[in-house]
mmCIF file of C-alpha atoms in Angstrom:
data_model
loop_
_atom_site.group_PDB
_atom_site.id
_atom_site.type_symbol
_atom_site.label_atom_id
_atom_site.label_comp_id
_atom_site.label_asym_id
_atom_site.label_seq_id
_atom_site.Cartn_x
_atom_site.Cartn_y
_atom_site.Cartn_z
ATOM 1 C CA UNK S 12 0.160 0.078 -0.056
ATOM 2 C CA UNK S 13 1.111 3.473 -1.038
ATOM 3 C CA UNK S 14 1.948 5.446 1.955
ATOM 4 C CA UNK S 15 -0.751 8.719 1.815
ATOM 5 C CA UNK S 16 0.803 11.827 4.546
ATOM 6 C CA UNK S 17 -2.988 12.530 5.271
ATOM 7 C CA UNK S 18 -3.668 8.685 6.679
ATOM 8 C CA UNK S 19 -5.794 8.844 9.830
ATOM 9 C CA UNK S 20 -4.679 6.692 12.642
ATOM 10 C CA UNK S 21 -6.333 5.491 16.287
ATOM 11 C CA UNK S 22 -4.024 5.907 19.082
ATOM 12 C CA UNK S 23 -5.356 4.054 22.081
ATOM 13 C CA UNK S 24 -3.871 4.349 25.439
ATOM 14 C CA UNK S 25 -4.362 1.921 28.827
ATOM 15 C CA UNK S 26 -5.568 1.396 31.660
ATOM 16 C CA UNK S 27 -7.281 -1.768 32.445
ATOM 17 C CA UNK S 28 -11.525 -1.320 32.898
ATOM 18 C CA UNK S 29 -10.776 2.582 31.922
ATOM 19 C CA UNK S 30 -10.480 1.336 28.340
ATOM 20 C CA UNK S 31 -14.375 1.142 28.496
ATOM 21 C CA UNK S 32 -14.395 5.119 28.194
ATOM 22 C CA UNK S 33 -12.853 4.706 24.228
ATOM 23 C CA UNK S 34 -15.303 2.611 23.573
ATOM 24 C CA UNK S 35 -17.887 5.018 24.393
ATOM 25 C CA UNK S 36 -15.809 8.009 21.756
ATOM 26 C CA UNK S 37 -15.573 5.333 19.502
ATOM 27 C CA UNK S 38 -19.977 4.650 19.870
ATOM 28 C CA UNK S 39 -19.957 8.557 19.090
ATOM 29 C CA UNK S 40 -17.545 8.671 16.764
ATOM 30 C CA UNK S 41 -19.537 6.069 14.878
ATOM 31 C CA UNK S 42 -22.681 7.663 15.154
ATOM 32 C CA UNK S 43 -21.626 10.888 13.270
ATOM 33 C CA UNK S 44 -19.378 8.731 10.388
ATOM 34 C CA UNK S 45 -20.600 5.039 10.191
ATOM 35 C CA UNK S 46 -18.386 4.799 7.153
ATOM 36 C CA UNK S 47 -15.074 5.813 8.541
ATOM 37 C CA UNK S 48 -12.028 3.789 7.635
ATOM 38 C CA UNK S 49 -9.245 3.983 10.079
ATOM 39 C CA UNK S 50 -6.439 2.390 7.914
ATOM 40 C CA UNK S 51 -3.602 2.818 11.119
ATOM 41 C CA UNK S 52 -4.587 1.658 14.643
ATOM 42 C CA UNK S 53 -1.992 1.639 17.572
ATOM 43 C CA UNK S 54 -2.829 0.197 21.396
ATOM 44 C CA UNK S 55 -1.335 -0.542 24.008
ATOM 45 C CA UNK S 56 -2.578 -1.894 27.686
ATOM 46 C CA UNK S 57 -5.993 -2.836 27.568
ATOM 47 C CA UNK S 58 -6.170 -0.329 24.365
ATOM 48 C CA UNK S 59 -4.539 -2.922 22.555
ATOM 49 C CA UNK S 60 -7.251 -5.191 22.724
ATOM 50 C CA UNK S 61 -9.773 -2.222 21.458
ATOM 51 C CA UNK S 62 -7.343 -1.544 18.050
ATOM 52 C CA UNK S 63 -7.449 -5.366 17.744
ATOM 53 C CA UNK S 64 -11.306 -5.315 17.522
ATOM 54 C CA UNK S 65 -11.592 -2.521 14.968
ATOM 55 C CA UNK S 66 -8.860 -3.824 12.676
ATOM 56 C CA UNK S 67 -10.363 -6.983 12.941
ATOM 57 C CA UNK S 68 -13.743 -6.839 11.728
ATOM 58 C CA UNK S 69 -14.528 -7.185 8.494
ATOM 59 C CA UNK S 70 -17.643 -4.901 8.409
ATOM 60 C CA UNK S 71 -18.122 -1.336 8.703
ATOM 61 C CA UNK S 72 -16.707 0.835 11.230
ATOM 62 C CA UNK S 73 -19.834 1.474 12.502
ATOM 63 C CA UNK S 74 -20.677 -2.197 12.472
ATOM 64 C CA UNK S 75 -16.770 -2.723 14.214
ATOM 65 C CA UNK S 76 -17.527 -0.055 17.206
ATOM 66 C CA UNK S 77 -21.501 -2.469 17.719
ATOM 67 C CA UNK S 78 -20.059 -5.492 18.380
ATOM 68 C CA UNK S 79 -16.628 -4.156 20.595
ATOM 69 C CA UNK S 80 -19.441 -2.381 22.368
ATOM 70 C CA UNK S 81 -21.539 -5.542 22.720
ATOM 71 C CA UNK S 82 -18.443 -7.030 24.099
ATOM 72 C CA UNK S 83 -17.346 -4.390 26.683
ATOM 73 C CA UNK S 84 -21.204 -4.664 28.145
ATOM 74 C CA UNK S 85 -21.306 -7.570 28.368
ATOM 75 C CA UNK S 86 -17.607 -8.234 30.307
ATOM 76 C CA UNK S 87 -17.754 -9.465 33.843
ATOM 77 C CA UNK S 88 -14.348 -9.603 36.423
ATOM 78 C CA UNK S 89 -14.871 -13.271 35.708
ATOM 79 C CA UNK S 90 -14.096 -13.370 32.270
ATOM 80 C CA UNK S 91 -10.839 -11.571 32.637
ATOM 81 C CA UNK S 92 -9.508 -13.615 35.456
ATOM 82 C CA UNK S 93 -10.367 -16.633 37.898
ATOM 83 C CA UNK S 94 -12.587 -15.372 40.772
ATOM 84 C CA UNK S 95 -13.791 -18.735 42.496
ATOM 85 C CA UNK S 96 -12.788 -18.680 46.229
ATOM 86 C CA UNK S 97 -9.710 -21.378 45.913
ATOM 87 C CA UNK S 98 -7.987 -19.884 42.937
ATOM 88 C CA UNK S 99 -7.869 -16.247 44.700
ATOM 89 C CA UNK S 100 -6.890 -17.999 47.841
ATOM 90 C CA UNK S 101 -4.212 -20.327 46.312
ATOM 91 C CA UNK S 102 -2.571 -17.248 44.838
ATOM 92 C CA UNK S 103 -2.631 -15.253 47.671
ATOM 93 C CA UNK S 104 -1.652 -17.755 50.192
ATOM 94 C CA UNK S 105 1.529 -18.448 47.609
ATOM 95 C CA UNK S 106 2.651 -14.728 47.467
ATOM 96 C CA UNK S 107 2.369 -14.844 51.703
ATOM 97 C CA UNK S 108 4.300 -18.024 51.626
ATOM 98 C CA UNK S 109 7.102 -16.881 49.238
ATOM 99 C CA UNK S 110 7.507 -13.421 51.070
ATOM 100 C CA UNK S 111 7.333 -15.136 54.779
ATOM 101 C CA UNK S 112 9.790 -17.795 53.779
ATOM 102 C CA UNK S 113 12.087 -15.603 51.849
ATOM 103 C CA UNK S 114 11.794 -16.993 48.942
ATOM 104 C CA UNK S 115 13.126 -20.388 50.766
ATOM 105 C CA UNK S 116 9.296 -21.962 50.640
ATOM 106 C CA UNK S 117 9.102 -25.106 48.076
ATOM 107 C CA UNK S 118 5.952 -23.651 46.929
ATOM 108 C CA UNK S 119 5.500 -22.496 43.095
ATOM 109 C CA UNK S 120 5.747 -18.762 43.716
ATOM 110 C CA UNK S 121 2.552 -17.545 41.806
ATOM 111 C CA UNK S 122 3.093 -15.261 38.538
ATOM 112 C CA UNK S 123 0.136 -12.960 39.422
ATOM 113 C CA UNK S 124 -2.119 -12.586 41.969
ATOM 114 C CA UNK S 125 -5.012 -13.531 39.792
ATOM 115 C CA UNK S 126 -5.252 -15.780 36.764
ATOM 116 C CA UNK S 127 -5.954 -13.956 33.751
ATOM 117 C CA UNK S 128 -6.656 -17.667 31.689
ATOM 118 C CA UNK S 129 -10.432 -16.749 31.211
ATOM 119 C CA UNK S 130 -9.561 -13.094 29.392
ATOM 120 C CA UNK S 131 -7.521 -15.582 27.004
ATOM 121 C CA UNK S 132 -9.941 -17.731 26.264
ATOM 122 C CA UNK S 133 -12.330 -14.673 25.446
ATOM 123 C CA UNK S 134 -9.743 -13.053 23.262
ATOM 124 C CA UNK S 135 -9.182 -16.567 21.253
ATOM 125 C CA UNK S 136 -12.980 -17.028 20.811
ATOM 126 C CA UNK S 137 -13.659 -13.292 19.765
ATOM 127 C CA UNK S 138 -10.719 -13.220 17.437
ATOM 128 C CA UNK S 139 -10.558 -15.953 15.219
ATOM 129 C CA UNK S 140 -7.594 -17.327 14.352
ATOM 130 C CA UNK S 141 -5.124 -19.326 11.894
ATOM 131 C CA UNK S 142 -1.765 -20.387 12.641
ATOM 132 C CA UNK S 143 -1.713 -18.228 15.711
ATOM 133 C CA UNK S 144 -2.783 -14.859 13.549
ATOM 134 C CA UNK S 145 -5.682 -13.455 13.143
ATOM 135 C CA UNK S 146 -7.804 -13.594 10.266
ATOM 136 C CA UNK S 147 -9.597 -10.793 10.043
ATOM 137 C CA UNK S 148 -6.765 -8.603 10.337
ATOM 138 C CA UNK S 149 -4.493 -10.162 7.491
ATOM 139 C CA UNK S 150 -8.170 -9.933 5.731
ATOM 140 C CA UNK S 151 -8.401 -6.067 6.085
ATOM 141 C CA UNK S 152 -4.244 -5.901 5.481
ATOM 142 C CA UNK S 153 -5.079 -7.705 1.969
ATOM 143 C CA UNK S 154 -8.035 -5.598 1.362
ATOM 144 C CA UNK S 155 -6.022 -2.364 1.680
ATOM 145 C CA UNK S 156 -8.748 -1.900 4.378
ATOM 146 C CA UNK S 157 -6.036 -1.662 6.980
ATOM 147 C CA UNK S 158 -2.607 -0.268 6.553
ATOM 148 C CA UNK S 159 -1.183 -1.964 10.041
ATOM 149 C CA UNK S 160 -2.077 -2.470 13.532
ATOM 150 C CA UNK S 161 0.612 -2.063 16.239
ATOM 151 C CA UNK S 162 0.717 -3.369 19.333
ATOM 152 C CA UNK S 163 3.059 -2.558 22.249
ATOM 153 C CA UNK S 164 4.602 -4.369 25.187
ATOM 154 C CA UNK S 165 7.515 -4.058 28.110
ATOM 155 C CA UNK S 166 9.893 -6.699 27.667
ATOM 156 C CA UNK S 167 10.746 -7.574 31.353
ATOM 157 C CA UNK S 168 14.197 -8.930 30.566
ATOM 158 C CA UNK S 169 15.604 -5.727 28.906
ATOM 159 C CA UNK S 170 13.172 -3.075 30.208
ATOM 160 C CA UNK S 171 12.521 -1.865 26.580
ATOM 161 C CA UNK S 172 9.732 -0.975 24.942
ATOM 162 C CA UNK S 173 8.506 -3.109 22.130
ATOM 163 C CA UNK S 174 6.112 -2.254 18.994
ATOM 164 C CA UNK S 175 4.582 -5.554 17.192
ATOM 165 C CA UNK S 176 3.715 -4.170 13.972
ATOM 166 C CA UNK S 177 1.260 -6.135 11.603
ATOM 167 C CA UNK S 178 1.305 -4.039 7.926
ATOM 168 C CA UNK S 179 2.079 -3.914 4.748
ATOM 169 C CA UNK S 180 5.237 -1.898 2.877
ATOM 170 C CA UNK S 181 5.698 -0.670 6.438
ATOM 171 C CA UNK S 182 9.828 0.834 7.801
ATOM 172 C CA UNK S 183 10.646 -0.636 10.790
ATOM 173 C CA UNK S 184 12.112 1.727 13.602
ATOM 174 C CA UNK S 185 14.842 1.588 16.140
ATOM 175 C CA UNK S 186 15.136 4.438 19.159
ATOM 176 C CA UNK S 187 16.717 3.949 22.171
ATOM 177 C CA UNK S 188 14.558 1.853 24.750
ATOM 178 C CA UNK S 189 12.085 1.005 22.138
ATOM 179 C CA UNK S 190 11.666 -0.632 18.834
ATOM 180 C CA UNK S 191 9.090 -2.499 16.160
ATOM 181 C CA UNK S 192 8.780 -6.043 15.301
ATOM 182 C CA UNK S 193 7.320 -6.811 11.799
ATOM 183 C CA UNK S 194 5.377 -10.104 12.916
ATOM 184 C CA UNK S 195 1.775 -11.395 12.839
ATOM 185 C CA UNK S 196 -0.274 -9.988 15.980
ATOM 186 C CA UNK S 197 -1.916 -12.963 18.030
ATOM 187 C CA UNK S 198 -3.666 -12.752 21.421
ATOM 188 C CA UNK S 199 0.014 -13.567 22.617
ATOM 189 C CA UNK S 200 0.618 -10.008 22.249
ATOM 190 C CA UNK S 201 -2.310 -8.891 23.110
ATOM 191 C CA UNK S 202 -2.237 -10.529 26.708
ATOM 192 C CA UNK S 203 1.320 -9.450 27.306
ATOM 193 C CA UNK S 204 0.131 -5.786 26.377
ATOM 194 C CA UNK S 205 -2.596 -5.609 29.185
ATOM 195 C CA UNK S 206 -0.575 -7.723 31.762
ATOM 196 C CA UNK S 207 -0.771 -5.233 34.556
ATOM 197 C CA UNK S 208 2.293 -5.253 36.430
ATOM 198 C CA UNK S 209 2.452 -7.741 39.330
ATOM 199 C CA UNK S 210 -1.436 -8.274 39.252
ATOM 200 C CA UNK S 211 -1.609 -9.641 36.010
ATOM 201 C CA UNK S 212 1.203 -12.681 35.200
ATOM 202 C CA UNK S 213 3.746 -11.843 32.789
ATOM 203 C CA UNK S 214 3.170 -13.396 28.747
ATOM 204 C CA UNK S 215 6.094 -15.398 27.564
ATOM 205 C CA UNK S 216 6.588 -14.405 23.669
ATOM 206 C CA UNK S 217 9.120 -16.287 21.695
ATOM 207 C CA UNK S 218 11.827 -16.341 23.986
ATOM 208 C CA UNK S 219 11.275 -13.319 26.856
ATOM 209 C CA UNK S 220 8.604 -12.265 28.971
ATOM 210 C CA UNK S 221 6.876 -9.454 28.220
ATOM 211 C CA UNK S 222 3.701 -6.648 30.556
ATOM 212 C CA UNK S 223 2.074 -3.992 30.015
ATOM 213 C CA UNK S 224 3.294 -1.432 27.654
ATOM 214 C CA UNK S 225 2.334 1.493 29.330
ATOM 215 C CA UNK S 226 4.953 1.031 31.769
ATOM 216 C CA UNK S 227 8.078 2.555 29.546
ATOM 217 C CA UNK S 228 5.751 4.601 27.144
ATOM 218 C CA UNK S 229 7.370 7.955 26.734
ATOM 219 C CA UNK S 230 6.352 8.486 23.421
ATOM 220 C CA UNK S 231 2.715 6.992 23.091
ATOM 221 C CA UNK S 232 2.127 8.563 19.595
ATOM 222 C CA UNK S 233 5.424 7.859 18.145
ATOM 223 C CA UNK S 234 4.249 4.332 15.938
ATOM 224 C CA UNK S 235 1.143 6.226 14.538
ATOM 225 C CA UNK S 236 3.913 8.830 13.373
ATOM 226 C CA UNK S 237 6.210 5.671 12.079
ATOM 227 C CA UNK S 238 3.332 4.217 10.311
ATOM 228 C CA UNK S 239 2.441 7.205 8.352
ATOM 229 C CA UNK S 240 -0.357 8.923 10.273
ATOM 230 C CA UNK S 241 -1.123 12.766 8.655
ATOM 231 C CA UNK S 242 -3.747 12.765 11.067
ATOM 232 C CA UNK S 243 -4.400 11.446 14.621
ATOM 233 C CA UNK S 244 -7.123 10.705 17.063
ATOM 234 C CA UNK S 245 -5.401 9.700 20.652
ATOM 235 C CA UNK S 246 -7.680 8.526 23.354
ATOM 236 C CA UNK S 247 -6.373 8.601 26.509
ATOM 237 C CA UNK S 248 -7.898 7.115 29.888
ATOM 238 C CA UNK S 249 -6.348 9.399 32.455
ATOM 239 C CA UNK S 250 -8.252 12.349 33.660
ATOM 240 C CA UNK S 251 -6.155 15.592 34.116
ATOM 241 C CA UNK S 252 -7.165 17.566 37.098
ATOM 242 C CA UNK S 253 -6.978 21.468 37.478
ATOM 243 C CA UNK S 254 -3.944 22.233 39.764
ATOM 244 C CA UNK S 255 -6.258 23.412 42.914
ATOM 245 C CA UNK S 256 -7.896 19.711 42.302
ATOM 246 C CA UNK S 257 -4.471 18.105 42.068
ATOM 247 C CA UNK S 258 -3.638 19.573 45.486
ATOM 248 C CA UNK S 259 -6.483 18.304 47.502
ATOM 249 C CA UNK S 260 -6.631 14.621 49.601
ATOM 250 C CA UNK S 261 -7.908 11.941 49.010
ATOM 251 C CA UNK S 262 -8.059 10.990 52.548
ATOM 252 C CA UNK S 263 -6.516 12.583 55.696
ATOM 253 C CA UNK S 264 -5.809 9.334 56.697
ATOM 254 C CA UNK S 265 -2.986 7.183 57.030
ATOM 255 C CA UNK S 266 -1.930 6.333 53.135
ATOM 256 C CA UNK S 267 -2.827 2.816 52.932
ATOM 257 C CA UNK S 268 -1.694 0.042 50.568
ATOM 258 C CA UNK S 269 -4.882 0.739 48.462
ATOM 259 C CA UNK S 270 -3.881 4.645 48.147
ATOM 260 C CA UNK S 271 -0.324 4.196 47.315
ATOM 261 C CA UNK S 272 -0.682 1.441 44.540
ATOM 262 C CA UNK S 273 -2.774 3.572 43.467
ATOM 263 C CA UNK S 274 0.071 6.184 43.261
ATOM 264 C CA UNK S 275 2.215 3.500 41.663
ATOM 265 C CA UNK S 276 -0.094 2.547 39.241
ATOM 266 C CA UNK S 277 -0.853 6.200 38.234
ATOM 267 C CA UNK S 278 3.505 6.633 38.440
ATOM 268 C CA UNK S 279 3.940 3.665 36.021
ATOM 269 C CA UNK S 280 0.998 4.107 33.769
ATOM 270 C CA UNK S 281 2.350 8.421 33.266
ATOM 271 C CA UNK S 282 0.672 9.648 30.287
ATOM 272 C CA UNK S 283 3.074 11.484 27.764
ATOM 273 C CA UNK S 284 0.366 12.118 25.109
ATOM 274 C CA UNK S 285 -0.197 15.884 25.990
ATOM 275 C CA UNK S 286 3.704 16.384 26.225
ATOM 276 C CA UNK S 287 3.709 14.194 23.074
ATOM 277 C CA UNK S 288 1.244 16.415 21.441
ATOM 278 C CA UNK S 289 2.763 19.701 22.348
ATOM 279 C CA UNK S 290 5.865 18.617 20.977
ATOM 280 C CA UNK S 291 4.499 17.719 17.832
ATOM 281 C CA UNK S 292 1.851 20.887 17.288
ATOM 282 C CA UNK S 293 5.818 22.885 17.916
ATOM 283 C CA UNK S 294 7.120 20.562 14.916
ATOM 284 C CA UNK S 295 3.962 21.584 13.109
ATOM 285 C CA UNK S 296 4.807 25.003 13.595
ATOM 286 C CA UNK S 297 8.154 25.461 12.709
ATOM 287 C CA UNK S 298 7.273 23.487 9.259
ATOM 288 C CA UNK S 299 4.207 26.065 8.753
ATOM 289 C CA UNK S 300 6.799 28.384 8.739
ATOM 290 C CA UNK S 301 9.477 27.286 6.763
ATOM 291 C CA UNK S 302 10.393 25.203 4.144
ATOM 292 C CA UNK S 303 12.635 22.537 5.618
ATOM 293 C CA UNK S 304 10.253 20.045 5.679
ATOM 294 C CA UNK S 305 11.174 18.198 2.718
ATOM 295 C CA UNK S 306 15.111 18.272 3.719
ATOM 296 C CA UNK S 307 14.328 17.036 7.169
ATOM 297 C CA UNK S 308 12.012 14.507 6.075
ATOM 298 C CA UNK S 309 9.166 16.021 8.407
ATOM 299 C CA UNK S 310 5.273 16.398 7.658
ATOM 300 C CA UNK S 311 2.981 18.333 8.968
ATOM 301 C CA UNK S 312 0.555 15.894 11.514
ATOM 302 C CA UNK S 313 -2.837 17.226 13.077
ATOM 303 C CA UNK S 314 -3.491 15.937 16.325
ATOM 304 C CA UNK S 315 -6.994 15.576 18.357
ATOM 305 C CA UNK S 316 -6.919 14.411 21.677
ATOM 306 C CA UNK S 317 -9.516 13.027 24.441
ATOM 307 C CA UNK S 318 -9.476 12.113 28.011
ATOM 308 C CA UNK S 319 -11.991 12.020 30.324
ATOM 309 C CA UNK S 320 -13.424 15.158 31.930
ATOM 310 C CA UNK S 321 -14.275 13.469 35.048
ATOM 311 C CA UNK S 322 -11.649 11.842 37.729
ATOM 312 C CA UNK S 323 -12.871 7.908 36.165
ATOM 313 C CA UNK S 324 -10.877 6.732 39.974
ATOM 314 C CA UNK S 325 -12.990 8.965 42.084
ATOM 315 C CA UNK S 326 -16.302 7.627 40.594
ATOM 316 C CA UNK S 327 -15.408 3.861 41.308
ATOM 317 C CA UNK S 328 -15.903 4.131 44.661
ATOM 318 C CA UNK S 329 -20.107 3.416 44.445
ATOM 319 C CA UNK S 330 -19.267 0.328 42.232
ATOM 320 C CA UNK S 331 -17.109 -1.467 44.611
ATOM 321 C CA UNK S 332 -20.367 -3.653 45.591
ATOM 322 C CA UNK S 333 -20.579 -5.060 42.487
ATOM 323 C CA UNK S 334 -17.127 -6.648 42.365
ATOM 324 C CA UNK S 335 -17.521 -10.443 43.517
ATOM 325 C CA UNK S 336 -17.671 -10.944 47.466
ATOM 326 C CA UNK S 337 -14.269 -12.627 47.793
ATOM 327 C CA UNK S 338 -11.694 -10.151 45.639
ATOM 328 C CA UNK S 339 -13.739 -7.379 47.251
ATOM 329 C CA UNK S 340 -13.008 -8.355 51.171
ATOM 330 C CA UNK S 341 -9.168 -8.985 50.140
ATOM 331 C CA UNK S 342 -9.060 -5.660 48.202
ATOM 332 C CA UNK S 343 -10.475 -4.249 51.196
ATOM 333 C CA UNK S 344 -7.654 -6.401 53.072
ATOM 334 C CA UNK S 345 -5.526 -3.902 51.364
ATOM 335 C CA UNK S 346 -7.144 -0.687 52.666
ATOM 336 C CA UNK S 347 -9.616 0.101 49.299
ATOM 337 C CA UNK S 348 -12.638 1.116 51.820
ATOM 338 C CA UNK S 349 -9.712 3.890 53.610
ATOM 339 C CA UNK S 350 -9.492 6.220 50.499
ATOM 340 C CA UNK S 351 -11.567 8.364 48.108
ATOM 341 C CA UNK S 352 -9.815 7.549 45.434
ATOM 342 C CA UNK S 353 -9.999 4.104 43.951
ATOM 343 C CA UNK S 354 -7.481 4.290 40.940
ATOM 344 C CA UNK S 355 -5.827 0.959 41.640
ATOM 345 C CA UNK S 356 -8.622 -0.648 41.995
ATOM 346 C CA UNK S 357 -10.885 0.363 39.229
ATOM 347 C CA UNK S 358 -8.419 -0.489 36.418
ATOM 348 C CA UNK S 359 -9.246 -4.057 37.382
ATOM 349 C CA UNK S 360 -13.395 -3.015 38.183
ATOM 350 C CA UNK S 361 -14.692 -5.416 35.231
ATOM 351 C CA UNK S 362 -18.471 -4.916 36.389
ATOM 352 C CA UNK S 363 -21.184 -4.021 34.041
ATOM 353 C CA UNK S 364 -22.256 -0.967 35.750
ATOM 354 C CA UNK S 365 -19.245 0.444 36.039
ATOM 355 C CA UNK S 366 -18.244 0.034 32.191
ATOM 356 C CA UNK S 367 -21.492 1.698 31.116
ATOM 357 C CA UNK S 368 -21.036 4.679 32.914
ATOM 358 C CA UNK S 369 -17.470 5.122 31.673
ATOM 359 C CA UNK S 370 -18.849 4.347 27.862
ATOM 360 C CA UNK S 371 -21.300 6.904 28.596
ATOM 361 C CA UNK S 372 -18.815 10.154 29.864
ATOM 362 C CA UNK S 373 -16.506 8.729 26.816
ATOM 363 C CA UNK S 374 -19.919 9.170 24.224
ATOM 364 C CA UNK S 375 -20.198 12.251 25.890
ATOM 365 C CA UNK S 376 -16.652 13.831 25.976
ATOM 366 C CA UNK S 377 -16.471 13.383 22.118
ATOM 367 C CA UNK S 378 -20.198 14.887 21.323
ATOM 368 C CA UNK S 379 -18.713 18.015 23.703
ATOM 369 C CA UNK S 380 -16.513 18.369 21.198
ATOM 370 C CA UNK S 381 -17.715 17.186 18.012
ATOM 371 C CA UNK S 382 -16.838 20.437 15.860
ATOM 372 C CA UNK S 383 -13.086 19.464 16.328
ATOM 373 C CA UNK S 384 -13.450 15.744 15.443
ATOM 374 C CA UNK S 385 -15.026 16.626 12.268
ATOM 375 C CA UNK S 386 -12.560 18.942 11.033
ATOM 376 C CA UNK S 387 -9.964 17.160 11.513
ATOM 377 C CA UNK S 388 -11.877 14.172 9.920
ATOM 378 C CA UNK S 389 -12.713 16.838 7.270
ATOM 379 C CA UNK S 390 -8.986 17.905 6.744
#
């Protein structure tokens, strides 16, 4: 496929259950542009699931979003990880024994706090595969409906960010601490990209173990730019509070483990979209006023960044009661009931009521910026 400098790219970030917010945005977009074609899709963490879903669907954009919406609306906690009493208790006890024994226990150390076998089973069923590859992606590339799909993960051995790319006539890239690999996207890569640190087990791809791609993703727009995008729709799941709001305290008690884990997760999932978009805009301004773009192999790229208008972690508290009983009990042991901010817990809150609310917020935020979206897509 010949590269077109005006190619549209959809960039979907991570955040576990927060990715339902992106689905709300996509529903609003599909209502306005049911036959929209997005030739470049990139995803990381839970955003990798959404990106792969759109990339592999062989119907119209509206039909793909309808199927994705149905997938999320029917999602429950036990579809993502095992919540039965035996499995949860066994994993937590193994962590405890490993800690108390100084690693000398003969009991095999758990790979994660929970078992994500249900998620793998669901993805394998949802993405029809052949020889490990996903048939819909191959077919859409063959029909030139899709130019490329890129999924990002973190190599736990090297600490590098790796982006797996499936496409046609794509040039790979190499940068400090990040590089790309041309391959057929499989469920293994998607599972690796969505593997929340410690909570979900790492996934082995080839000879290496991989985890969530957000951990060291310092340039979230980079894959779409390397793939030739001229316009970018980037959907974050992170709320950016005003300075005054950022200074308010979520709890006046001594911080619980859950509250500290929420801060750590926010640090791990530090969102560089705004910084990346700002850098892109600076380059655009330079190119608009000079004639050096061709000499430097640079091009103008328009970007639209959408993020939640409300803190998704703050609204998660009222849905805690909908979590499976034992899982909720274990999480309260970490102090989730002692804080008003459920940042960490909200990432694994795969309950229909919470997901539905996030989708409604995503649709409302997209509707509030309809004119900007229309201007980008009409350019």
